[in-house]
Short mmCIF file of C-alpha atoms in Angstrom, two decimals:
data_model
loop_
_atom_site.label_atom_id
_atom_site.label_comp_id
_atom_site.label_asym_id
_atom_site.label_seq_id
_atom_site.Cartn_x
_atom_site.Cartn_y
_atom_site.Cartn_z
CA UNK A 44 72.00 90.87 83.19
CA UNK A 45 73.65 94.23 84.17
CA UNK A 46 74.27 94.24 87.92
CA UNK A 47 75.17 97.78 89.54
CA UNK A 48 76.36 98.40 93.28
CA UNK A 49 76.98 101.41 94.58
CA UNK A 50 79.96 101.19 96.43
CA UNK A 51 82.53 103.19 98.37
CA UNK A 52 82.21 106.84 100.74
CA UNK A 53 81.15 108.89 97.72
CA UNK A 54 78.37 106.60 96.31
CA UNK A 55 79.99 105.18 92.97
CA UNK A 56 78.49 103.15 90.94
CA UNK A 57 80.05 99.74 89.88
CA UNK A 58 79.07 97.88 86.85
CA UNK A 59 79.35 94.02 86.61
CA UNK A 60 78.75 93.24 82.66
CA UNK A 61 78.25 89.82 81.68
CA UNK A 62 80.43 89.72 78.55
CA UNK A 63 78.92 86.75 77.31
CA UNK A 64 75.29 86.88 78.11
CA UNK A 65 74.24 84.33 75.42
CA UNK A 66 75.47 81.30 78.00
CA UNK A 67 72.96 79.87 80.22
CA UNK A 68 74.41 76.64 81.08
CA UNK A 69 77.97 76.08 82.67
CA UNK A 70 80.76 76.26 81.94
CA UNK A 71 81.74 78.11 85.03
CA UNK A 72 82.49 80.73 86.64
CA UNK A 73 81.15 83.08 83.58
CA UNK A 74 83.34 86.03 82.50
CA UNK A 75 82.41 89.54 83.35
CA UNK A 76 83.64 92.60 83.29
CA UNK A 77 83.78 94.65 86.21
CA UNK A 78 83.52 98.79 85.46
CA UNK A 79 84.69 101.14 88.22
CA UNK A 80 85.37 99.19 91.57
CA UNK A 81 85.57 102.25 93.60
CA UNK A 82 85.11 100.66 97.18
CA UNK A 83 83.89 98.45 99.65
CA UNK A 84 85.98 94.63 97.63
CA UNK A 85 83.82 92.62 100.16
CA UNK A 86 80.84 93.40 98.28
CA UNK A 87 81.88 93.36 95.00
CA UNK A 88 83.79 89.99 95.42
CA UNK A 89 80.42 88.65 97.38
CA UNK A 90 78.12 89.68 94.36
CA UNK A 91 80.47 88.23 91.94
CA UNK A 92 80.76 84.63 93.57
CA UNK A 93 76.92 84.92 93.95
CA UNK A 94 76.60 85.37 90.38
CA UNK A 95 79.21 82.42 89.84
CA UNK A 96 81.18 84.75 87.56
CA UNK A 97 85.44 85.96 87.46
CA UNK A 98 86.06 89.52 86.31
CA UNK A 99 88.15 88.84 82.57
CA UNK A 100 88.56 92.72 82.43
CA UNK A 101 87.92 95.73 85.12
CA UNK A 102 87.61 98.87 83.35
CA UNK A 103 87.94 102.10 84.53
CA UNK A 104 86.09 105.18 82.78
CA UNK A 105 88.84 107.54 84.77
CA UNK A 106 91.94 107.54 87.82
CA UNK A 107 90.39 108.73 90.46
CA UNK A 108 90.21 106.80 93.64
CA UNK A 109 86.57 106.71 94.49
CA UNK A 110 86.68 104.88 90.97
CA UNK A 111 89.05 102.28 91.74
CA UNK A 112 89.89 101.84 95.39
CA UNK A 113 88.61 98.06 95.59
CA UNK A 114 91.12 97.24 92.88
CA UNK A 115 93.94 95.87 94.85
CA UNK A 116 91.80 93.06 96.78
CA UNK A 117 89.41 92.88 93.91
CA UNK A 118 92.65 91.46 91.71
CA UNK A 119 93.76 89.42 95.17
CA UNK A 120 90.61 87.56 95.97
CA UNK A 121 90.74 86.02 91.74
CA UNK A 122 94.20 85.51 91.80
CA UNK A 123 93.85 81.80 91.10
CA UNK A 124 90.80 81.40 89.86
CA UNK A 125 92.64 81.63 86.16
CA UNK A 126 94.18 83.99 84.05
CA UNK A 127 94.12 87.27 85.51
CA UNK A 128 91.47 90.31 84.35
CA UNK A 129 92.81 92.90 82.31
CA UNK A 130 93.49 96.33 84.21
CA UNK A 131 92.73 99.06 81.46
CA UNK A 132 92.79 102.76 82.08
CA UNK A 133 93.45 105.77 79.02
CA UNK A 134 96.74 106.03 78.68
CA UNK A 135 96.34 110.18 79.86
CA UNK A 136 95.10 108.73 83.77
CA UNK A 137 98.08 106.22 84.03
CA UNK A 138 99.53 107.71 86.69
CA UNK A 139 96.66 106.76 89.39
CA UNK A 140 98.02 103.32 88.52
CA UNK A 141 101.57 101.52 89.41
CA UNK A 142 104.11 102.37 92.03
CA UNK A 143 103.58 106.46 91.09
CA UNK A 144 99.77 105.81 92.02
CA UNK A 145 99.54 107.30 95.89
CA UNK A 146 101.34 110.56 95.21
CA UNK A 147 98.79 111.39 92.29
CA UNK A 148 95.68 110.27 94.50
CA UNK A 149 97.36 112.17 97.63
CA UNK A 150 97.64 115.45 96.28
CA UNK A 151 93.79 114.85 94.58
CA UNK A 152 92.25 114.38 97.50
CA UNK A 153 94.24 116.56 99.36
CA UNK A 154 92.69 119.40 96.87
CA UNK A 155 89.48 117.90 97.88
CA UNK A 156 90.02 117.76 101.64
CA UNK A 157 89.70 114.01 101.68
CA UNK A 158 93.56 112.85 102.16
CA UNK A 159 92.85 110.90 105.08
CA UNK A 160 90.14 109.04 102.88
CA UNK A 161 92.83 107.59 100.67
CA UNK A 162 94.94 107.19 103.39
CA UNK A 163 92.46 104.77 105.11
CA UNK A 164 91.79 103.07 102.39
CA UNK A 165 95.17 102.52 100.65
CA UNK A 166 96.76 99.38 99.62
CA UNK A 167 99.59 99.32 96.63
CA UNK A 168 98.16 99.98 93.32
CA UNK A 169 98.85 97.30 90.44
CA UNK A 170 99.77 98.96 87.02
CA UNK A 171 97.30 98.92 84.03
CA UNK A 172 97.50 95.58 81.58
CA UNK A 173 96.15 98.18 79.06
CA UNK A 174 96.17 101.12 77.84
CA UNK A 175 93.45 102.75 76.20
CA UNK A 176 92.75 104.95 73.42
CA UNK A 177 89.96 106.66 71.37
CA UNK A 178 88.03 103.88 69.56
CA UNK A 179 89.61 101.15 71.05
CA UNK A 180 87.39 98.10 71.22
CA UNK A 181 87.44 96.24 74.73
CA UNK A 182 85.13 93.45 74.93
CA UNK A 183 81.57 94.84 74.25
CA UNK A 184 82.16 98.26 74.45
CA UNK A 185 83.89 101.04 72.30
CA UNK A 186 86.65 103.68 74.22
CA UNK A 187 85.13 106.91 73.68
CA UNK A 188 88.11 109.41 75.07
CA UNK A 189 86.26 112.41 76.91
CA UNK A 190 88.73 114.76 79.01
CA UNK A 191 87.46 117.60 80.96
CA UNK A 192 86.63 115.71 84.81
CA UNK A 193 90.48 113.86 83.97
CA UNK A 194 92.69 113.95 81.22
CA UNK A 195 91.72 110.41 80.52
CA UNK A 196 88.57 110.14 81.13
CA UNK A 197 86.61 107.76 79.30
CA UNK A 198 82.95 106.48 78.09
CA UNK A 199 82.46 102.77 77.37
CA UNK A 200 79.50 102.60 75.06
CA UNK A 201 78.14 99.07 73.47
CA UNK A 202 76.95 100.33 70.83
CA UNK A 203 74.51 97.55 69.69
CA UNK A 204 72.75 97.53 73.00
CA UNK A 205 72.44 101.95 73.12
CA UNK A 206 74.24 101.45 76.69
CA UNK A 207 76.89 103.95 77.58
CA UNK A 208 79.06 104.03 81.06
CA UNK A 209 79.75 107.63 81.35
CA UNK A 210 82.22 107.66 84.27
CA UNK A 211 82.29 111.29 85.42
CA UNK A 212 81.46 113.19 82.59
CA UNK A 213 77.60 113.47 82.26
CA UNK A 214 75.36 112.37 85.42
CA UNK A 215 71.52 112.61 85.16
CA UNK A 216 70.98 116.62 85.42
CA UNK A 217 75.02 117.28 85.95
CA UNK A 218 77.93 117.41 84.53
CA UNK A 219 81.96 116.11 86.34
CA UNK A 220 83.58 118.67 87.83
CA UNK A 221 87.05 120.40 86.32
CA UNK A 222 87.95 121.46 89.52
CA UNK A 223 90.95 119.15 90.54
CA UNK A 224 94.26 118.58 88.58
CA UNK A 225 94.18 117.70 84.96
CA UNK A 226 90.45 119.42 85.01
CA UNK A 227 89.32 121.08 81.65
CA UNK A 228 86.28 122.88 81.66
CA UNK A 229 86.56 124.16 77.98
CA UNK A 230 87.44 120.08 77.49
CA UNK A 231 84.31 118.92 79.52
CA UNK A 232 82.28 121.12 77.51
CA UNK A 233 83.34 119.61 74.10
CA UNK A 234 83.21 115.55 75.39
CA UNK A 235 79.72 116.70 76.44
CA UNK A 236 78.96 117.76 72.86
CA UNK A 237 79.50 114.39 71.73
CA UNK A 238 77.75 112.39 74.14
CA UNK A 239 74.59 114.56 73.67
CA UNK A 240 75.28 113.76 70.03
CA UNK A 241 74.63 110.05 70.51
CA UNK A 242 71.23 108.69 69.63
CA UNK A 243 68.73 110.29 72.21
CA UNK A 244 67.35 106.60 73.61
CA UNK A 245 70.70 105.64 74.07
CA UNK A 246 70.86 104.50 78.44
CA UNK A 247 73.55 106.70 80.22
CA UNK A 248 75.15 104.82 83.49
CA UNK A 249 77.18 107.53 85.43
CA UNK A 250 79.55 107.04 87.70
CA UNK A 251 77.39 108.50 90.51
CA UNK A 252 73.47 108.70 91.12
CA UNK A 253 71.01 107.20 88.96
CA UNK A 254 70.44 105.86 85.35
CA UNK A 255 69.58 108.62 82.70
CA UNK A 256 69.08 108.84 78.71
CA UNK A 257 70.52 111.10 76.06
CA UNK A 258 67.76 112.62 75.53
CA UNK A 259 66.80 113.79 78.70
CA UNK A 260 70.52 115.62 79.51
CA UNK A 261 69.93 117.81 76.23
#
């Protein structure tokens, strides 16, 4: 079963996907994969041993830090519970990852007036295991590349199951903002194009505020 927190100073939502949902009986812990850790580790690490599963991936539908600041201690606190999760970003956001990472969140949130929120927050960055690309295939989901809020912003849509993590592109009655660096408003407006494409029942999970459908953002 899906399992959302909303996590961190700006309310983002974090995803824990079962990514194999047919098990019901040991062994465990059962893999997940963990989509936008963007604060408070505790509780993310607390709901994940609660659930008896290890995070085999974290995802992360853009760079910015409210998307991945429990990263660091999220990675720490599975360190030897087996082979580590895969770190995978679009290739376009790499720099909020690796030894480069501060510098790029600093001068975001800076923009933002928030510096001291990263500050506060900050531990080292690990780089990304993988990079992704437009119709990549991670696990359940399929990389749909959607700049405009970043350059690499991303969706993760399983497409058997009409589920699609939207990141920051399309919230229930809103859209991401273009307003920071790498922001593309003429780029926004063409990734939305092809998520209101999708099938209209298809479930929207956005990186902030509640659940929507296609259908309804049209």
């Amino acid at each position: 079963m899906l399992e959302p927190l909303v996590v961190g100073a700006i309310a983002t939502n974090c995803w824990i996907v079962p990514l194999r949902p047919e098990l019901h009986e040991p062994p465990w812990p059962r893999p997940c994969a963990v989509v936008d850790p963007g604060g408070d580790a505790p509780s993310i690490i607390a709901r994940l041993r609660r659930l008896r599963s290890r995070p085999a991936m974290v995802l992360l539908t853009h760079g910015h830090f409210d998307h991945l600041a429990a990263l660091p201690e999220l990675l720490a606190a599975f360190r030897d519970d087996g082979e580590p999760p895969v770190v995978a970003i679009h290739l376009a956001d790499a720099a909020y990852l690796g030894p480069q990472a501060k510098a790029a969140h600093l001068r975001d949130f800076a923009l933002a007036g928030a510096a001291e929120y990263v500050r506060g927050l900050w531990r080292p960055m690990p780089t990304a295991t993988r990079y992704l690309a437009e119709g990549d295939l991670i696990g359940p989901f399929r990389v749909l590349h959607l700049p405009g809020h970043t350059p690499g912003s991303i969706a993760l849509l399983q497409e058997g199951e009409g589920i699609l993590f939207s990141g920051d592109t399309l919230f229930a009655g809103g859209v991401g903002r273009t307003d920071l660096p790498g922001g593309n408003a003429a780029a926004l407006d063409r990734s939305l194009s092809r998520l209101l494409a999708l099938p209209p029942r298809t479930v929207v999970h956005p990186g902030h505020g509640p659940s929507t459908r296609v259908e309804r953002e049209r």
